[in-house]
Coordinates of C-alpha atoms in Angstrom, one line a residue:
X61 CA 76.3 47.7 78.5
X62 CA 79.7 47.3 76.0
X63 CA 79.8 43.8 75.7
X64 CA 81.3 43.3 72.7
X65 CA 80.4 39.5 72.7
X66 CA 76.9 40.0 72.6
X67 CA 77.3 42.4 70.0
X68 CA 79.4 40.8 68.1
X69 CA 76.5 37.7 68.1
X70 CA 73.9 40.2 67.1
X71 CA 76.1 41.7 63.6
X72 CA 77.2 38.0 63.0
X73 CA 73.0 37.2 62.8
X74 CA 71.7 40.4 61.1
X75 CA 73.0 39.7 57.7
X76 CA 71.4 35.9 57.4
X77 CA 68.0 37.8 58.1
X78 CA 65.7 38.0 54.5
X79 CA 63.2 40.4 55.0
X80 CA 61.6 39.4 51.7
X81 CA 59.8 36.4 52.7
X82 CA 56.8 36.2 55.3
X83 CA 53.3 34.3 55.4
X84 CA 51.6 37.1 57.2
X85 CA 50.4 40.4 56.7
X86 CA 53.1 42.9 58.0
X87 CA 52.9 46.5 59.7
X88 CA 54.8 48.8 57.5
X89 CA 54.2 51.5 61.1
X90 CA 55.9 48.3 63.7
X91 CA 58.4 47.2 61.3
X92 CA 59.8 50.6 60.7
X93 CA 59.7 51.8 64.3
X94 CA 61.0 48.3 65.8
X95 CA 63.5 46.4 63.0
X96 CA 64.5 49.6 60.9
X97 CA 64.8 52.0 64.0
X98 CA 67.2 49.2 65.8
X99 CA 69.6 49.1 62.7
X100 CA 70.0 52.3 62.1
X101 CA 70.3 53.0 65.7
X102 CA 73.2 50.2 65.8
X103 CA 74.5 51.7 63.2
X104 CA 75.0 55.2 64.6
X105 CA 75.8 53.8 68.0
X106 CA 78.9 51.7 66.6
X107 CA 80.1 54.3 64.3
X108 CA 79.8 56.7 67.9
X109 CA 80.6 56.5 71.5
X110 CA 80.3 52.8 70.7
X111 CA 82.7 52.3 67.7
X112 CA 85.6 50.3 69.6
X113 CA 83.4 47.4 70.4
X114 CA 83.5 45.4 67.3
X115 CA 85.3 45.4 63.5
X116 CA 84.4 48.5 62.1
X117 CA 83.7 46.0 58.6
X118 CA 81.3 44.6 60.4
X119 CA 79.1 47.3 61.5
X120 CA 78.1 48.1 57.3
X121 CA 76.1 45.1 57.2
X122 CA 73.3 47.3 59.4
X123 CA 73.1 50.0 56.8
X124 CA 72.9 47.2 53.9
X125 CA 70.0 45.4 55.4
X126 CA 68.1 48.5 56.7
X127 CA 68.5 49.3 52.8
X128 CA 67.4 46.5 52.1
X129 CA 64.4 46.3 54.3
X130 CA 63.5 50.0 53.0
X131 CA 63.4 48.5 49.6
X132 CA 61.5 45.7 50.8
X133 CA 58.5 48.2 52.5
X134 CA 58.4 50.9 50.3
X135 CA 55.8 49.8 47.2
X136 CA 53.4 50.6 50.4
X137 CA 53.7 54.1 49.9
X138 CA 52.6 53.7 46.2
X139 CA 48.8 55.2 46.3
X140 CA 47.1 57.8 45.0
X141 CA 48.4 60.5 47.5
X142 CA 51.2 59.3 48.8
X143 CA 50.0 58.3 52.4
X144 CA 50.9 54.3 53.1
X145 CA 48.8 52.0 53.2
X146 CA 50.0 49.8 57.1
X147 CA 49.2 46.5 57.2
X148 CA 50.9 44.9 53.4
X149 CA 51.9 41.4 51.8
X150 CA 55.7 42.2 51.1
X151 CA 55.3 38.9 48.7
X152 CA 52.4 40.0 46.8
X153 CA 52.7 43.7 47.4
X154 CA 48.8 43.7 48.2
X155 CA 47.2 45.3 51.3
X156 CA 44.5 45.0 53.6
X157 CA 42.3 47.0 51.4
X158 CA 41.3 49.8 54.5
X159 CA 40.2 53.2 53.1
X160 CA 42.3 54.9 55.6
X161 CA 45.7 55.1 57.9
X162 CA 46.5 56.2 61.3
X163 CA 47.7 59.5 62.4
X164 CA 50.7 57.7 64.5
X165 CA 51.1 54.9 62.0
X166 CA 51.8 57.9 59.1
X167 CA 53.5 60.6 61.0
X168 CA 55.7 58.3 62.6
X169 CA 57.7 57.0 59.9
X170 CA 60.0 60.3 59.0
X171 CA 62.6 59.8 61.4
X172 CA 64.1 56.2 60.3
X173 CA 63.6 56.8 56.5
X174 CA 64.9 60.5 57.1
X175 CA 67.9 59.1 58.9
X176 CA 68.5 56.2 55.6
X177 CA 68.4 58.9 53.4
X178 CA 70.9 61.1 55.1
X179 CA 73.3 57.9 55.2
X180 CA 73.0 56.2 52.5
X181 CA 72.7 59.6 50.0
X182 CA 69.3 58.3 48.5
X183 CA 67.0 60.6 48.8
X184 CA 64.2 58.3 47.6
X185 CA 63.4 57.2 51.3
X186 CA 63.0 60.4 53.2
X187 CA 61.0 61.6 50.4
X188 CA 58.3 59.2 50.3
X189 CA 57.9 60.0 54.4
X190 CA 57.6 63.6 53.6
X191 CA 55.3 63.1 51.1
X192 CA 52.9 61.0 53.3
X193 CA 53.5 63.5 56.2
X194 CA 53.0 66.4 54.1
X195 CA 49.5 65.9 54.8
X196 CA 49.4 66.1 58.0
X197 CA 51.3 69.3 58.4
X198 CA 48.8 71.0 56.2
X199 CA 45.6 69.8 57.0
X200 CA 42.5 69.4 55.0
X201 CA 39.7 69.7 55.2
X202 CA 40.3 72.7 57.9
X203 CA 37.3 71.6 60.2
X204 CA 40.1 68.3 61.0
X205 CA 42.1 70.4 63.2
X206 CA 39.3 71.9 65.9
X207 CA 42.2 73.2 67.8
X208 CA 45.6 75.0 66.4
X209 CA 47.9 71.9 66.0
X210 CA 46.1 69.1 66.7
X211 CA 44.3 67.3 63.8
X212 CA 42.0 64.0 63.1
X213 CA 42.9 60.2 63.6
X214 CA 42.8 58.9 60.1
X215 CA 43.7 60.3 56.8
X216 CA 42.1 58.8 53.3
X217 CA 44.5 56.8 51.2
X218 CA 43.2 58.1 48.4
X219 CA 43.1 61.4 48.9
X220 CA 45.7 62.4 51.8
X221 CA 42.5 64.3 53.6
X222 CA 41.8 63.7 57.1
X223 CA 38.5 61.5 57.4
X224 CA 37.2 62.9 61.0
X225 CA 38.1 65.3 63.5
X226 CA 38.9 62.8 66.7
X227 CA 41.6 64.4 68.0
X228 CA 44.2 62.4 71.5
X229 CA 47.3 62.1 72.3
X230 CA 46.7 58.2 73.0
X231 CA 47.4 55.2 71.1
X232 CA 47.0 56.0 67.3
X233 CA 48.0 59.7 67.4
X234 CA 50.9 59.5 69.8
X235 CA 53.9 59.3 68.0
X236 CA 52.9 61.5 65.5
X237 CA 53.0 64.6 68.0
X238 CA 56.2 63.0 69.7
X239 CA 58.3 62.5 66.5
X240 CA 57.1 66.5 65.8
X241 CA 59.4 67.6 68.0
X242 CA 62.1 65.0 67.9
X243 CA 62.8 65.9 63.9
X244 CA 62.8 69.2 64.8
X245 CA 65.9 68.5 67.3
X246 CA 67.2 66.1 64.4
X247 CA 67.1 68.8 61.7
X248 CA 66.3 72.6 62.7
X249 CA 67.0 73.7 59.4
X250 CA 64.7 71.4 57.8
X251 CA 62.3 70.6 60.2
X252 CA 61.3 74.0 61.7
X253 CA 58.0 73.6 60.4
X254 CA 57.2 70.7 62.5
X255 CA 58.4 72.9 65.4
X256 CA 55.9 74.6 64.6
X257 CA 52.9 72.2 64.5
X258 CA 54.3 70.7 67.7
X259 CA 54.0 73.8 69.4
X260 CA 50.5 74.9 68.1
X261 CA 49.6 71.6 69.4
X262 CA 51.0 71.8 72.5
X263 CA 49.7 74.8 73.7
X264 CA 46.2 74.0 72.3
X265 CA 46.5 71.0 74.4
X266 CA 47.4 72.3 77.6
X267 CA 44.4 75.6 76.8
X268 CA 41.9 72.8 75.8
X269 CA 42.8 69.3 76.9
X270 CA 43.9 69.3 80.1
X271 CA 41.7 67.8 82.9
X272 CA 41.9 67.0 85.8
X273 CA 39.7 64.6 87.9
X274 CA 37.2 65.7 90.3
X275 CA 38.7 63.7 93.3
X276 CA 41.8 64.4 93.1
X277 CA 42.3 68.3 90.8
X278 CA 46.1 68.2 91.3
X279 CA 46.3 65.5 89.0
X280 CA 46.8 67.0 85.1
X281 CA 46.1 64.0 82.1
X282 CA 45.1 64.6 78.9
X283 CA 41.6 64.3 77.5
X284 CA 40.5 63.7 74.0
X285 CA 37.8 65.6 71.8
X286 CA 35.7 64.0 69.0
X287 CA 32.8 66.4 67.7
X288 CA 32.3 69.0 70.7
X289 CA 33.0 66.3 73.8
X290 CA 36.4 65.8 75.6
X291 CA 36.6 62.3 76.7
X292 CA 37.9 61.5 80.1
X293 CA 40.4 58.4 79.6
X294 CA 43.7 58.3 78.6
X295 CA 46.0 55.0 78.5
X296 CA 49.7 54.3 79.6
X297 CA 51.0 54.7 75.6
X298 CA 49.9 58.3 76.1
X299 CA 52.0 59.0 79.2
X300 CA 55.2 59.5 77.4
X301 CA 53.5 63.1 76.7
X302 CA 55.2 64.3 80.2
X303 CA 58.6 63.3 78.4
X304 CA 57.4 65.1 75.2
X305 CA 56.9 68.1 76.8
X306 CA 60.2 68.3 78.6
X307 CA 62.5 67.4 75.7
X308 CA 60.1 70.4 74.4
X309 CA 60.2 72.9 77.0
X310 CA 64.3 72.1 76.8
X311 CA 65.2 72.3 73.3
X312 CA 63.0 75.6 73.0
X313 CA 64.0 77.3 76.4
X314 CA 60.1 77.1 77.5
X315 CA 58.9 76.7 81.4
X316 CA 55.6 76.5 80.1
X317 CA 56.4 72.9 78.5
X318 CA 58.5 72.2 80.9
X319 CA 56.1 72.5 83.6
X320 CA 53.0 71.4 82.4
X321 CA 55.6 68.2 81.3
X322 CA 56.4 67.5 85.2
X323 CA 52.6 67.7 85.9
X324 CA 51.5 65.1 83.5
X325 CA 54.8 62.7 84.7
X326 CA 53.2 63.1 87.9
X327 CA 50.1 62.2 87.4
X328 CA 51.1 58.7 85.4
X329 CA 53.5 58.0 88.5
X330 CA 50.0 57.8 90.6
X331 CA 48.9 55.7 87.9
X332 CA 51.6 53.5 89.1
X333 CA 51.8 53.9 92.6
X334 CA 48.1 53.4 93.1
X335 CA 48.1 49.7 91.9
X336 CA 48.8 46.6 93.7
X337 CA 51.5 45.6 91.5
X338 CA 52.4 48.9 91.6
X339 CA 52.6 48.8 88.1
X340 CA 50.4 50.9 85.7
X341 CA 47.3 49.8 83.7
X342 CA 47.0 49.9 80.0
X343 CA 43.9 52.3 80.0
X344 CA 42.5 54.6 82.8
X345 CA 39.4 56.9 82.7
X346 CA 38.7 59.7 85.6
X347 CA 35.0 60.3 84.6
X348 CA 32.9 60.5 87.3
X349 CA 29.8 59.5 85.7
X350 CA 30.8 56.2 84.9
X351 CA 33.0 54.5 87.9
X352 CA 32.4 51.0 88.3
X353 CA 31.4 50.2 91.5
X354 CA 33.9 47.9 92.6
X355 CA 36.4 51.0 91.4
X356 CA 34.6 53.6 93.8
X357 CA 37.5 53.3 96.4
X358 CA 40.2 53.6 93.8
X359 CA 39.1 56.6 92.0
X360 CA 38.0 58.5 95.2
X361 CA 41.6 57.6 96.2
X362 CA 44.1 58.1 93.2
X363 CA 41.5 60.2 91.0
X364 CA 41.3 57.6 88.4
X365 CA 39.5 53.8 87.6
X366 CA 41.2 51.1 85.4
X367 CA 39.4 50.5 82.0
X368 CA 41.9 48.0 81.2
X369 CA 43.9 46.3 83.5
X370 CA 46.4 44.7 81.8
X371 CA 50.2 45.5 81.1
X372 CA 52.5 44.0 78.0
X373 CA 55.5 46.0 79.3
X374 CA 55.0 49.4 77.6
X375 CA 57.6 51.7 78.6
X376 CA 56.5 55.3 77.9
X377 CA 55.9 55.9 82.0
X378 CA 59.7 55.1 82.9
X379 CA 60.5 57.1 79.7
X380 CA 58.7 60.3 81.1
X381 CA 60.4 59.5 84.5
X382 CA 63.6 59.9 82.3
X383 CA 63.6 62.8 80.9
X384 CA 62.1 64.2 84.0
X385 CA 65.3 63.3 85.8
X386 CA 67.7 64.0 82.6
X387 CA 66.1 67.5 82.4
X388 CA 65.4 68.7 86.7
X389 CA 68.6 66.6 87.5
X390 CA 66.1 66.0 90.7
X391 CA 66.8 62.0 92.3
X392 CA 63.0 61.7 93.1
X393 CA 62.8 60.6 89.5
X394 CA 65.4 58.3 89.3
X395 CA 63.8 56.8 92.6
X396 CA 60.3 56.8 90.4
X397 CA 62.8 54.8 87.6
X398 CA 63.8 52.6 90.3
X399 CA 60.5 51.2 92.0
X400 CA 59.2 51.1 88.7
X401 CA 62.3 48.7 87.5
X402 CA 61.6 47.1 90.9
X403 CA 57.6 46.2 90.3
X404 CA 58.5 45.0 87.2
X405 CA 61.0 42.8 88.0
X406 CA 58.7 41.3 90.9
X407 CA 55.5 40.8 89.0
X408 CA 56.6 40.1 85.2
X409 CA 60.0 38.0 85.2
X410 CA 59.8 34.4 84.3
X411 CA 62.6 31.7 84.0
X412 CA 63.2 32.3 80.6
X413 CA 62.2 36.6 80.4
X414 CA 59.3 38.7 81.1
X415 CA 56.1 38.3 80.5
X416 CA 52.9 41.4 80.7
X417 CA 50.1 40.8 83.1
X418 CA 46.5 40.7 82.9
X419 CA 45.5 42.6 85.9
X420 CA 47.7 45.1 87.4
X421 CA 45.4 45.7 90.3
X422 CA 45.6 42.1 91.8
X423 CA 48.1 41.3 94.1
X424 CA 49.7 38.8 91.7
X425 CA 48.6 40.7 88.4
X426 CA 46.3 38.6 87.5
X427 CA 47.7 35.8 84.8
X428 CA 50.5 36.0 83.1
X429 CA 50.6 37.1 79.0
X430 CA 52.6 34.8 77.4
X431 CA 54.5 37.4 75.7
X432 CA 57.5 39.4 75.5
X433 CA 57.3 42.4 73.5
X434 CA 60.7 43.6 71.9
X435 CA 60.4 47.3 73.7
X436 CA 60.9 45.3 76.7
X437 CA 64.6 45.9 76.1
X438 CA 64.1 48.8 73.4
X439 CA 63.1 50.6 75.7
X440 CA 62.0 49.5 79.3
X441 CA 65.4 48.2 79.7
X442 CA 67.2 50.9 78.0
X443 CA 66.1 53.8 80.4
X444 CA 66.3 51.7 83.8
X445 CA 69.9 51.0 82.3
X446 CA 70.7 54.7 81.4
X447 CA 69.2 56.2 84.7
X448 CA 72.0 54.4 86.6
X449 CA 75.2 53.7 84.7
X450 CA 76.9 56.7 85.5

């Protein structure tokens, strides 16, 4: 929004921070993703189409303290294979002790301490991500990827082998496909192999997981598979995949992605649009074998039922509605953007910010959450912004 005052507030704070010192457990995947993405993205932003805002001294102190918060975090990625252990002490450098770590939380960690190496000229950082994600580009043992591309949920510590075969795009695996594609548009002459995987995984999922309810077939959402069943539920974290697929079928001149892309933004706009808040629900299942009865309306309706009806003011719905309109140029997607900004403004904002909602199928959502997550304005924000400043 160039205003250099606020800016100038946020680079004036940043260098008091110590990242050294907390009494709780921290996630090695949030803190990377939320307080090291935001530096370095500051940092590229001021030193780009941003630069005349502020001091250009001042702008350093992000790359000093993302180096320093790297240093901070990194003794997680000291195990046996290379593959992080999440949730750490920074004080102690102990862990939670679990066996295991997320697809998401260790395939989404390449980008941010790529992008510190590149910067800073230490290659340390981006090779510790490469190393944990190595795994997962090769994976082992071969019955953890049932379908070309897409592999397991959870990878042992220890051994950097994938510990089932549970494969989704939701919550836990997400970011791992999405950041596949998105190094490969930051680097194509080093990433090409995650270009790759993306694409094996891609098409696997649209010959294998794509589903579409019985009441209403011109929906498209994406099911999982654990051991030989495809589970019917998906969740509103997965519904930047619509977003994924564009940015895909873009970068690699394919229709294919491009088009299955618009079908799954469509189907998470009903999501929306199907509410009383108009505002979609954290989880969503369209299997007709277990509807709730007081859901019979809605999923003969809209094609799906709510499994969990809360919100916490996720933004990967308004970031598929994004792209879609960055990429089609068409307005009905900046209208989607719009209503969207519109519902949340209505049923979330509070005299002092916004807060999620317990139950976006009640006309006033339910309670309030008493909590404002920081992709609020990461994210939520930054695309209903975006969509309309020009």
């Amino acid at each position: 929004m160039r205003n250099p005052d606020i800016v100038n507030e946020i680079l004036d704070f940043i260098p008091k921070i110590d990242y050294s010192k907390t009494n709780q457990l921290v996630s090695l995947f949030e803190t990377t993703i939320r307080y090291l993405a935001g530096m370095l993205s500051g940092y590229d932003l001021l030193n780009g189409p941003a630069k005349d805002l502020v001091d250009h001294s001042k702008i350093e102190i992000l790359k000093e303290q993302s180096v320093n918060l790297a240093n901070v975090l990194k003794f997680a990625f000291d195990t046996p294979s290379g593959v992080p252990h999440n949730d750490v002490n920074i004080t102690s450098h102990a862990n939670d002790g679990s066996k295991t770590n997320g697809l998401a939380v260790t395939g989404t960690l390449i980008l941010e301490w790529t992008r510190l190496s590149d910067l800073t000229g230490d290659e340390q950082y981006a090779k510790l991500a490469e190393k944990a994600q190595s795994y997962l580009l090769h994976p082992e043992p071969s019955w953890a990827q049932p379908f070309p591309g897409l592999v397991g949920s959870n990878i042992d510590i220890n051994t950097g082998e994938f510990a089932d075969a549970a494969v989704s795009w939701n919550g836990g695996d997400d970011s791992f496909y999405e950041y596949l594609i998105k190094m490969y548009v930051y680097d194509p002459k080093r990433y090409g192999l995650n270009k790759d995987r993306w694409i094996a995984a891609a098409e696997s999922s649209m010959k294998h997981l794509a589903s579409h309810p019985s009441t209403r077939p011109d929906l498209t959402f994406l099911s999982t598979y654990n051991n030989g069943t495809f589970g019917l539920n998906s969740q509103h974290l997965t519904c930047f995949d619509g977003g994924n697929f564009l940015l895909a079928g873009s970068v690699l001149d394919r229709e294919d992605f491009s088009d299955f892309g618009l079908k799954l933004v469509k189907a998470c706009h009903d999501t929306y649009i199907e509410t009383a808040t108009k505002i979609g629900p954290e989880s969503f299942s369209w299997d007709a074998k277990s509807v709730p009865d007081s859901q019979k309306e809605l999923f003969k309706r809209a094609g799906f039922y709510i499994t969990s009806g809360s919100y916490i003011l996720r933004p990967e719905v308004i970031e598929s509605f994004y792209y879609a309109w960055r990429i089609t140029g068409e307005e009905i997607y900046r209208e989607w953007i719009w209503d969207a900004f519109v519902a949340i403004n209505k049923n979330c904002r509070t005299d002092s910010g916004f807060s999620g909602l317990t139950d976006v199928n009640a006309a006033d959502g339910g309670s309030r959450i008493d909590n404002q997550e920081s992709f609020l304005f990461a994210e939520v924000m930054k695309y209903c912004y975006l969509a309309f400043s020009d």
